[in-house]
PDB file of C-alpha atoms in Angstrom:
ATOM      1  CA  MET A  83      -8.922 -19.351 -21.717  1.00  0.00           C
ATOM      2  CA  TYR A  84      -9.285 -17.423 -18.376  1.00  0.00           C
ATOM      3  CA  ARG A  85      -6.571 -14.736 -17.991  1.00  0.00           C
ATOM      4  CA  LYS A  86      -6.091 -13.183 -14.604  1.00  0.00           C
ATOM      5  CA  SER A  87      -6.098  -9.247 -14.762  1.00  0.00           C
ATOM      6  CA  TRP A  88      -3.932  -7.376 -12.299  1.00  0.00           C
ATOM      7  CA  MET A  89      -5.042  -3.990 -10.841  1.00  0.00           C
ATOM      8  CA  PHE A  90      -2.485  -1.761  -9.391  1.00  0.00           C
ATOM      9  CA  PRO A  91      -3.650   1.102  -7.355  1.00  0.00           C
ATOM     10  CA  ARG A  92      -2.605   4.545  -8.778  1.00  0.00           C
ATOM     11  CA  ASN A  93      -3.208   6.825  -5.858  1.00  0.00           C
ATOM     12  CA  LYS A  94       0.354   8.040  -5.853  1.00  0.00           C
ATOM     13  CA  ARG A  95       2.622   8.420  -8.971  1.00  0.00           C
ATOM     14  CA  TYR A  96       5.637   9.381  -6.781  1.00  0.00           C
ATOM     15  CA  LEU A  97       6.443   7.404  -3.663  1.00  0.00           C
ATOM     16  CA  GLU A  98       8.208   9.252  -0.917  1.00  0.00           C
ATOM     17  CA  PRO A  99       9.647   6.787   1.580  1.00  0.00           C
ATOM     18  CA  TYR A 100       8.947   8.867   4.720  1.00  0.00           C
ATOM     19  CA  LYS A 101       5.301   9.031   3.707  1.00  0.00           C
ATOM     20  CA  ILE A 102       5.163   5.376   3.371  1.00  0.00           C
ATOM     21  CA  VAL A 103       6.651   5.015   6.822  1.00  0.00           C
ATOM     22  CA  ASN A 104       3.962   7.213   8.319  1.00  0.00           C
ATOM     23  CA  GLU A 105       1.295   5.361   6.333  1.00  0.00           C
ATOM     24  CA  ILE A 106       2.443   2.116   7.958  1.00  0.00           C
ATOM     25  CA  ARG A 107       2.731   3.640  11.412  1.00  0.00           C
ATOM     26  CA  LEU A 108      -0.669   5.176  11.129  1.00  0.00           C
ATOM     27  CA  LEU A 109      -2.223   2.139   9.971  1.00  0.00           C
ATOM     28  CA  ARG A 110      -0.855   0.033  12.928  1.00  0.00           C
ATOM     29  CA  TYR A 111      -1.962   2.754  15.452  1.00  0.00           C
ATOM     30  CA  ILE A 112      -5.528   3.219  14.151  1.00  0.00           C
ATOM     31  CA  VAL A 113      -6.293  -0.360  13.151  1.00  0.00           C
ATOM     32  CA  GLY A 114      -4.247  -2.521  15.555  1.00  0.00           C
ATOM     33  CA  GLU A 115      -5.920  -5.814  15.884  1.00  0.00           C
ATOM     34  CA  LYS A 116      -9.492  -4.530  14.647  1.00  0.00           C
ATOM     35  CA  SER A 117     -10.931  -5.740  11.456  1.00  0.00           C
ATOM     36  CA  TRP A 118     -10.424  -3.453   8.415  1.00  0.00           C
ATOM     37  CA  SER A 119     -12.709  -5.238   6.048  1.00  0.00           C
ATOM     38  CA  GLY A 120     -16.168  -3.583   5.935  1.00  0.00           C
ATOM     39  CA  ASN A 121     -15.295  -1.186   8.787  1.00  0.00           C
ATOM     40  CA  GLN A 122     -15.909   2.216   7.193  1.00  0.00           C
ATOM     41  CA  ASP A 123     -15.392   4.092  10.533  1.00  0.00           C
ATOM     42  CA  ILE A 124     -11.831   2.803  10.799  1.00  0.00           C
ATOM     43  CA  GLN A 125     -11.271   3.457   7.105  1.00  0.00           C
ATOM     44  CA  ASN A 126     -12.434   7.149   7.377  1.00  0.00           C
ATOM     45  CA  GLU A 127     -10.283   7.603  10.598  1.00  0.00           C
ATOM     46  CA  PHE A 128      -7.309   6.308   8.550  1.00  0.00           C
ATOM     47  CA  THR A 129      -8.176   8.791   5.798  1.00  0.00           C
ATOM     48  CA  LYS A 130      -8.276  11.665   8.235  1.00  0.00           C
ATOM     49  CA  GLY A 131      -4.904  10.600   9.622  1.00  0.00           C
ATOM     50  CA  LEU A 132      -3.444  10.605   6.173  1.00  0.00           C
ATOM     51  CA  GLU A 133      -4.813  14.193   5.845  1.00  0.00           C
ATOM     52  CA  GLU A 134      -3.214  15.282   9.235  1.00  0.00           C
ATOM     53  CA  PHE A 135       0.152  13.864   8.128  1.00  0.00           C
ATOM     54  CA  LYS A 136      -0.068  15.739   4.905  1.00  0.00           C
ATOM     55  CA  ILE A 137       0.077  12.462   2.867  1.00  0.00           C
ATOM     56  CA  LYS A 138      -3.394  13.059   1.392  1.00  0.00           C
ATOM     57  CA  ILE A 139      -4.983  16.324   0.242  1.00  0.00           C
ATOM     58  CA  THR A 140      -7.478  17.494   2.988  1.00  0.00           C
ATOM     59  CA  GLY A 141     -11.115  17.982   2.213  1.00  0.00           C
ATOM     60  CA  ASP A 142     -14.468  16.613   2.667  1.00  0.00           C
ATOM     61  CA  GLN A 143     -15.297  13.290   1.170  1.00  0.00           C
ATOM     62  CA  ARG A 144     -18.085  13.437  -1.536  1.00  0.00           C
ATOM     63  CA  ASP A 145     -18.975   9.862  -0.843  1.00  0.00           C
ATOM     64  CA  GLU A 146     -19.608   8.736   2.743  1.00  0.00           C
ATOM     65  CA  ARG A 147     -18.235   5.137   1.743  1.00  0.00           C
ATOM     66  CA  THR A 148     -15.203   6.477  -0.029  1.00  0.00           C
ATOM     67  CA  GLY A 149     -12.577   4.022  -1.045  1.00  0.00           C
ATOM     68  CA  GLY A 150      -9.605   6.221  -0.739  1.00  0.00           C
ATOM     69  CA  ALA A 151      -8.312   4.551   2.371  1.00  0.00           C
ATOM     70  CA  ARG A 152      -8.702   1.065   0.719  1.00  0.00           C
ATOM     71  CA  THR A 153      -6.576   2.326  -2.323  1.00  0.00           C
ATOM     72  CA  TYR A 154      -3.792   3.385   0.084  1.00  0.00           C
ATOM     73  CA  LEU A 155      -4.101  -0.019   1.741  1.00  0.00           C
ATOM     74  CA  ALA A 156      -3.913  -1.877  -1.625  1.00  0.00           C
ATOM     75  CA  GLN A 157      -0.736   0.066  -2.434  1.00  0.00           C
ATOM     76  CA  LEU A 158       0.851  -0.964   0.583  1.00  0.00           C
ATOM     77  CA  GLU A 159      -0.083  -4.416   0.056  1.00  0.00           C
ATOM     78  CA  MET A 160       1.055  -4.413  -3.614  1.00  0.00           C
ATOM     79  CA  LEU A 161       4.544  -3.072  -2.437  1.00  0.00           C
ATOM     80  CA  GLY A 162       4.835  -6.057  -0.142  1.00  0.00           C
ATOM     81  CA  LEU A 163       4.708  -3.937   3.012  1.00  0.00           C
ATOM     82  CA  ILE A 164       1.433  -5.396   4.615  1.00  0.00           C
ATOM     83  CA  PHE A 165      -0.664  -8.402   4.092  1.00  0.00           C
ATOM     84  CA  LEU A 166      -4.339  -9.149   5.170  1.00  0.00           C
ATOM     85  CA  LYS A 167      -5.242 -11.955   7.390  1.00  0.00           C
ATOM     86  CA  ASP A 168      -8.846 -12.286   8.460  1.00  0.00           C
ATOM     87  CA  GLY A 169      -9.562  -8.712   7.402  1.00  0.00           C
ATOM     88  CA  ILE A 170      -6.805  -7.349   9.498  1.00  0.00           C
ATOM     89  CA  PRO A 171      -3.770  -5.561   7.937  1.00  0.00           C
ATOM     90  CA  TYR A 172      -0.455  -6.714   9.310  1.00  0.00           C
ATOM     91  CA  PRO A 173       3.081  -5.478   8.289  1.00  0.00           C
ATOM     92  CA  THR A 174       5.333  -7.823   6.559  1.00  0.00           C
ATOM     93  CA  ILE A 175       8.988  -8.026   7.658  1.00  0.00           C
ATOM     94  CA  ALA A 176       9.724  -5.112   5.311  1.00  0.00           C
ATOM     95  CA  GLY A 177       6.861  -3.127   6.494  1.00  0.00           C
ATOM     96  CA  GLU A 178       7.858  -3.784  10.135  1.00  0.00           C
ATOM     97  CA  CYS A 179      11.471  -2.710   9.438  1.00  0.00           C
ATOM     98  CA  LEU A 180      10.132   0.533   7.976  1.00  0.00           C
ATOM     99  CA  ALA A 181       7.792   1.312  10.888  1.00  0.00           C
ATOM    100  CA  GLU A 182      10.683   0.618  13.334  1.00  0.00           C
ATOM    101  CA  GLY A 183      12.964   3.096  11.648  1.00  0.00           C
ATOM    102  CA  ASP A 184      15.253   1.055   9.476  1.00  0.00           C
ATOM    103  CA  ASN A 185      16.595   2.954   6.290  1.00  0.00           C
ATOM    104  CA  PRO A 186      13.461   3.360   4.216  1.00  0.00           C
ATOM    105  CA  ILE A 187      15.513   4.073   0.922  1.00  0.00           C
ATOM    106  CA  ASP A 188      17.160   0.686   1.042  1.00  0.00           C
ATOM    107  CA  ILE A 189      13.882  -1.187   2.065  1.00  0.00           C
ATOM    108  CA  MET A 190      11.907   0.657  -0.611  1.00  0.00           C
ATOM    109  CA  GLN A 191      14.446  -0.022  -3.333  1.00  0.00           C
ATOM    110  CA  HIS A 192      14.470  -3.686  -2.644  1.00  0.00           C
ATOM    111  CA  GLN A 193      10.633  -3.871  -2.595  1.00  0.00           C
ATOM    112  CA  LEU A 194      10.322  -1.904  -5.870  1.00  0.00           C
ATOM    113  CA  ILE A 195      12.872  -4.115  -7.642  1.00  0.00           C
ATOM    114  CA  ASN A 196      11.025  -7.155  -6.626  1.00  0.00           C
ATOM    115  CA  LEU A 197       7.775  -5.599  -7.625  1.00  0.00           C
ATOM    116  CA  GLN A 198       9.284  -4.703 -11.154  1.00  0.00           C
ATOM    117  CA  PHE A 199      10.829  -8.170 -11.966  1.00  0.00           C
ATOM    118  CA  PRO A 200       9.430 -10.654 -11.912  1.00  0.00           C
ATOM    119  CA  SER A 201       6.144  -8.947 -12.284  1.00  0.00           C
ATOM    120  CA  PRO A 202       2.835 -10.038 -13.698  1.00  0.00           C
ATOM    121  CA  TYR A 203       3.840  -8.254 -16.934  1.00  0.00           C
ATOM    122  CA  SER A 204       7.260  -9.745 -17.113  1.00  0.00           C
ATOM    123  CA  SER A 205       5.936 -13.272 -16.562  1.00  0.00           C
ATOM    124  CA  ASN A 206       3.786 -13.006 -19.646  1.00  0.00           C
ATOM    125  CA  GLN A 207       5.044 -15.541 -22.317  1.00  0.00           C
ATOM    126  CA  ASN A 208       5.036 -12.776 -25.009  1.00  0.00           C
ATOM    127  CA  VAL A 209       7.504 -10.619 -22.984  1.00  0.00           C
ATOM    128  CA  LYS A 210      11.241 -11.289 -23.528  1.00  0.00           C
ATOM    129  CA  ILE A 211      13.102  -9.889 -20.551  1.00  0.00           C
ATOM    130  CA  ASP A 212      16.582 -11.167 -19.782  1.00  0.00           C
ATOM    131  CA  PRO A 213      16.483 -12.552 -16.311  1.00  0.00           C
ATOM    132  CA  ASN A 214      19.915 -11.478 -15.552  1.00  0.00           C
TER     133      ASN A 214
END
């Protein structure tokens, strides 16, 4: 029987809402309507922007095709703040609200609660979590 595995990016162990807001704003500014997929120049520019905003530790990349930017993008996608369509990242309603200045604590709490339950883990038939 095939079992789908889930990979959750672990680039950040602690989420600071204001940094998430800056990530989304930076992503919208740098990428715009350009394709993200396979565009290493845009991904490198996003990485440098993360460093300028003090979201990511500064330094030279050891690998010219580093995946750091893709990990940040995957985390935003996992949190339900962006989605990819035709290789272009777009903010979801929650992501758009964050970028426009709505209360990040309320939005992030809602997104994290929805991420936690039901989650791929809690949906497993061997896990008994009270749905209430």
